[in-house]
GROMACS .gro file of C-alpha atoms in nm:
model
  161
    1UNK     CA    1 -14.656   6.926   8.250
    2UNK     CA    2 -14.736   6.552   8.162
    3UNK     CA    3 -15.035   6.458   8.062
    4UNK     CA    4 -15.178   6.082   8.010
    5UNK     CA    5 -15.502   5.997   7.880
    6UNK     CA    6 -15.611   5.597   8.002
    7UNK     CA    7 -15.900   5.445   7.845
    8UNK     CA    8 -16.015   5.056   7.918
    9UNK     CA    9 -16.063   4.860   7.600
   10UNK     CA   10 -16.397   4.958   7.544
   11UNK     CA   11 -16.229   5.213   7.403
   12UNK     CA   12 -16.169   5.096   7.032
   13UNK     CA   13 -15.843   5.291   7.032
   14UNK     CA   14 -15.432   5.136   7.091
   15UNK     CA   15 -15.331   5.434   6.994
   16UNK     CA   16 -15.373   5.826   6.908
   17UNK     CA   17 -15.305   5.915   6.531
   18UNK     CA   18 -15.164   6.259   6.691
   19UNK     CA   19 -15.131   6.286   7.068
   20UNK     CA   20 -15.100   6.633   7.264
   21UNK     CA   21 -14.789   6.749   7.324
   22UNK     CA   22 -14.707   6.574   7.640
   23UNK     CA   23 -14.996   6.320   7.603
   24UNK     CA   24 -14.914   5.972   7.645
   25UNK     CA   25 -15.248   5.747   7.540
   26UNK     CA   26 -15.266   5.384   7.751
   27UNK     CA   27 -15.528   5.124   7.667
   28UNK     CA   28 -15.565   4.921   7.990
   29UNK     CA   29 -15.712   4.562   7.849
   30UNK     CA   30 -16.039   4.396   7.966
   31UNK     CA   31 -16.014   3.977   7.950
   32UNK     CA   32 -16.267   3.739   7.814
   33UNK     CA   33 -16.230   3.395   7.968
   34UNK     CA   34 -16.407   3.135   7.726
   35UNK     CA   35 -16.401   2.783   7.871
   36UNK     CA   36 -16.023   2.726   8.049
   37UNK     CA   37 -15.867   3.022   7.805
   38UNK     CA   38 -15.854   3.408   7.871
   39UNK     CA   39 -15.810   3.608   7.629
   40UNK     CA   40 -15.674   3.935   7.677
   41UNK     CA   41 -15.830   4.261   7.514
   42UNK     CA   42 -15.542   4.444   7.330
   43UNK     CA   43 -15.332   4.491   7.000
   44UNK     CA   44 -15.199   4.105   7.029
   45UNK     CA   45 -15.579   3.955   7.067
   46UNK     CA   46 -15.608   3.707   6.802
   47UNK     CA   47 -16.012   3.733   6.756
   48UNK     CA   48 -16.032   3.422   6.528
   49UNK     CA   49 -15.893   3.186   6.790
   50UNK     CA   50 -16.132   3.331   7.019
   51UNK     CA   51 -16.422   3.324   6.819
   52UNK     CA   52 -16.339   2.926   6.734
   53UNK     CA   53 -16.253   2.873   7.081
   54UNK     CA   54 -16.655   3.052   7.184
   55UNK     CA   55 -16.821   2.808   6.934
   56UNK     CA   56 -16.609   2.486   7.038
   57UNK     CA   57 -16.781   2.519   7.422
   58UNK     CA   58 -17.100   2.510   7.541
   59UNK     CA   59 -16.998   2.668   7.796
   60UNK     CA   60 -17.102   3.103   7.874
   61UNK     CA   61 -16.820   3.344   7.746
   62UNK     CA   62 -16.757   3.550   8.071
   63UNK     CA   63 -16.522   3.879   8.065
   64UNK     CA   64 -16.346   4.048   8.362
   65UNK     CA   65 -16.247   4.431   8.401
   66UNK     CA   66 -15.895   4.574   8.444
   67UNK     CA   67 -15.798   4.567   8.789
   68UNK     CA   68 -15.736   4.823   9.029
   69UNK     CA   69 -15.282   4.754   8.987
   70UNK     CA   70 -15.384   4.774   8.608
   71UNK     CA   71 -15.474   5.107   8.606
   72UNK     CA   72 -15.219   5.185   8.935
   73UNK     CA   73 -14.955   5.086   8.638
   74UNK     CA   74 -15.109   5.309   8.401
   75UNK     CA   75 -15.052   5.620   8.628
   76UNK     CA   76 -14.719   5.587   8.608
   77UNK     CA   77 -14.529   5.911   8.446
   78UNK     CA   78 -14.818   6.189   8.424
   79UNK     CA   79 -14.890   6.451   8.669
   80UNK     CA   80 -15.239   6.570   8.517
   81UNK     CA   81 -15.441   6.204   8.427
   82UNK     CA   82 -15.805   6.144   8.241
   83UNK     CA   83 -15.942   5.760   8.275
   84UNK     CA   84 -16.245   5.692   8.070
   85UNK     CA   85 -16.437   5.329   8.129
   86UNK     CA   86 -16.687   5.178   8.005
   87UNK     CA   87 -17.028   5.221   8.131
   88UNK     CA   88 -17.040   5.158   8.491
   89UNK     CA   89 -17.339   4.952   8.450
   90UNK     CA   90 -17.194   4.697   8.247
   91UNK     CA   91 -16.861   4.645   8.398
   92UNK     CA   92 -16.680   4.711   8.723
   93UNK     CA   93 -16.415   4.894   8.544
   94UNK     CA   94 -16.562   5.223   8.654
   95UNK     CA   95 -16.514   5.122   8.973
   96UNK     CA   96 -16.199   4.925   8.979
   97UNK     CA   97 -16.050   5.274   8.788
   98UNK     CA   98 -16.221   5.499   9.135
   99UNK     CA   99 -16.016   5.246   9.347
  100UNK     CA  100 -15.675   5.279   9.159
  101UNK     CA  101 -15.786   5.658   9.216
  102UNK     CA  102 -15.792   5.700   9.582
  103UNK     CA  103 -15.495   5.429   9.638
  104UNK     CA  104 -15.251   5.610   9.377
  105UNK     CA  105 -15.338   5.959   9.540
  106UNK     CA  106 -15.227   5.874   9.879
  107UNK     CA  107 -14.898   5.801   9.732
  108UNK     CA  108 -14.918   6.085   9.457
  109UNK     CA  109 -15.091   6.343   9.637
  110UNK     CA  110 -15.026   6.578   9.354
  111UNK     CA  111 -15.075   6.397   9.073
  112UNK     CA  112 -15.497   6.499   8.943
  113UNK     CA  113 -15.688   6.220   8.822
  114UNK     CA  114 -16.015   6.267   8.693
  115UNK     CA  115 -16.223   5.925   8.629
  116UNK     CA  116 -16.523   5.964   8.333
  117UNK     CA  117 -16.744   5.706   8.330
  118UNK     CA  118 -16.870   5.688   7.950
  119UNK     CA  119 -17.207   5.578   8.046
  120UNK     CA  120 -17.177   5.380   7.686
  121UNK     CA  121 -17.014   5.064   7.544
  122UNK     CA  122 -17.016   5.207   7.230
  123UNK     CA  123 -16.834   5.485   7.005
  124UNK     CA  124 -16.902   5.733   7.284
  125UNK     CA  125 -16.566   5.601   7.484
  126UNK     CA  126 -16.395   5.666   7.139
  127UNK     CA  127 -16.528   6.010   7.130
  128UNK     CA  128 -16.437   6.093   7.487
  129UNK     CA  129 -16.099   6.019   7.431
  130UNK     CA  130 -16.095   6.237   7.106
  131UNK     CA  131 -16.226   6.517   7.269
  132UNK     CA  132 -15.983   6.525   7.566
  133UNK     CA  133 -15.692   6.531   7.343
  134UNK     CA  134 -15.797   6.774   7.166
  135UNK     CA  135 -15.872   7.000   7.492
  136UNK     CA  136 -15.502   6.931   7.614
  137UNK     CA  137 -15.365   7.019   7.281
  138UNK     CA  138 -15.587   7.363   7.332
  139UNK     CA  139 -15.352   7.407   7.593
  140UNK     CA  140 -15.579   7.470   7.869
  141UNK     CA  141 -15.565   7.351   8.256
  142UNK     CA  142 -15.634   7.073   8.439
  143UNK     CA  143 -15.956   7.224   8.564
  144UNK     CA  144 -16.080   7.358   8.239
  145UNK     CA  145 -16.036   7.019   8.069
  146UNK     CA  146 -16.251   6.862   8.311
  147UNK     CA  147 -16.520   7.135   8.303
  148UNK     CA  148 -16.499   7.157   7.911
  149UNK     CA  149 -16.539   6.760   7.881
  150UNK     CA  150 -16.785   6.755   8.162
  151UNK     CA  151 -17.002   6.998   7.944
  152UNK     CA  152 -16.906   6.775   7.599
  153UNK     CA  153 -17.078   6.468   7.772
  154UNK     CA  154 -17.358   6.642   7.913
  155UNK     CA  155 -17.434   6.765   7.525
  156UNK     CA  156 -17.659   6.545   7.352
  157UNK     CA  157 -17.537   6.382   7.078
  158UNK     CA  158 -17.724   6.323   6.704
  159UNK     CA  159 -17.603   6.054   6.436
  160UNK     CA  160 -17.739   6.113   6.100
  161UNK     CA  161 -17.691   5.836   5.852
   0.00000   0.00000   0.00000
């Protein structure tokens, strides 16, 4: 059984330290277009040329979501898939990810794909991600990954400091 665990790159994470056994992790980049550059969100983003580039215009900084053939591409290979985005009221990669969704399940009608929306833009998406690796490495089903992670979100969450 192959298991892949997509996040967008709200998700601070290029990698897992220790994937599941038959976990593959994908970071599917967001883009930030400042004046006539983009710059794309992953390990090869050179933040001090952006960062120049955002105080050399005058111009508003705007940012675009993965696309719906991103995350088709980052189906690829699994059988049993969790997406998480960043909140859905921020961006459109929620729904960009729902799209991919329903178009790569008509071609792989059994592959399972189960879409979390993070309803952050923070650490949450981070945490997500953690949490679903570690329920695949448990070793339990499909189902029980989505019902245990389902539960982990609902759970409120305290950060003492």
């Amino acid at each position: 059984m192959t298991w892949k665990i997509i996040a967008d790159s709200g998700c601070d994470y290029r990698q897992l330290a220790r994937p599941a056994i038959d976990t593959t992790f994908v970071s599917v980049p967001l883009t930030i277009q400042v004046a006539d550059q983009v710059f794309v969100d992953d390990a090869s983003l050179d933040i001090d040329q952006m960062m120049e580039t955002m105080y050399a215009t005058a111009e508003a900084s705007k940012s675009a979501c993965p696309s719906p053939d991103d995350y088709l591409r980052a189906f690829e290979g699994a059988k049993n898939i969790f997406l998480v985005t960043i909140t859905g009221t921020l961006s459109g990669s929620h729904n960009s990810a729902q799209l991919a969704k329903n178009i790569y399940l008509e071609e792989h009608p059994d592959t399972k794909i189960h879409i979390i929306d993070s309803l952050s833009a923070g650490g949450e998406v981070d945490l997500l991600v953690e949490k679903l690796n570690d329920l695949i490495d448990q070793g339990l089903s499909f189902e029980e990954v989505v019902e245990s992670i389902t539960a982990y979100q609902e759970k409120p969450s305290y950060f003492l400091s």
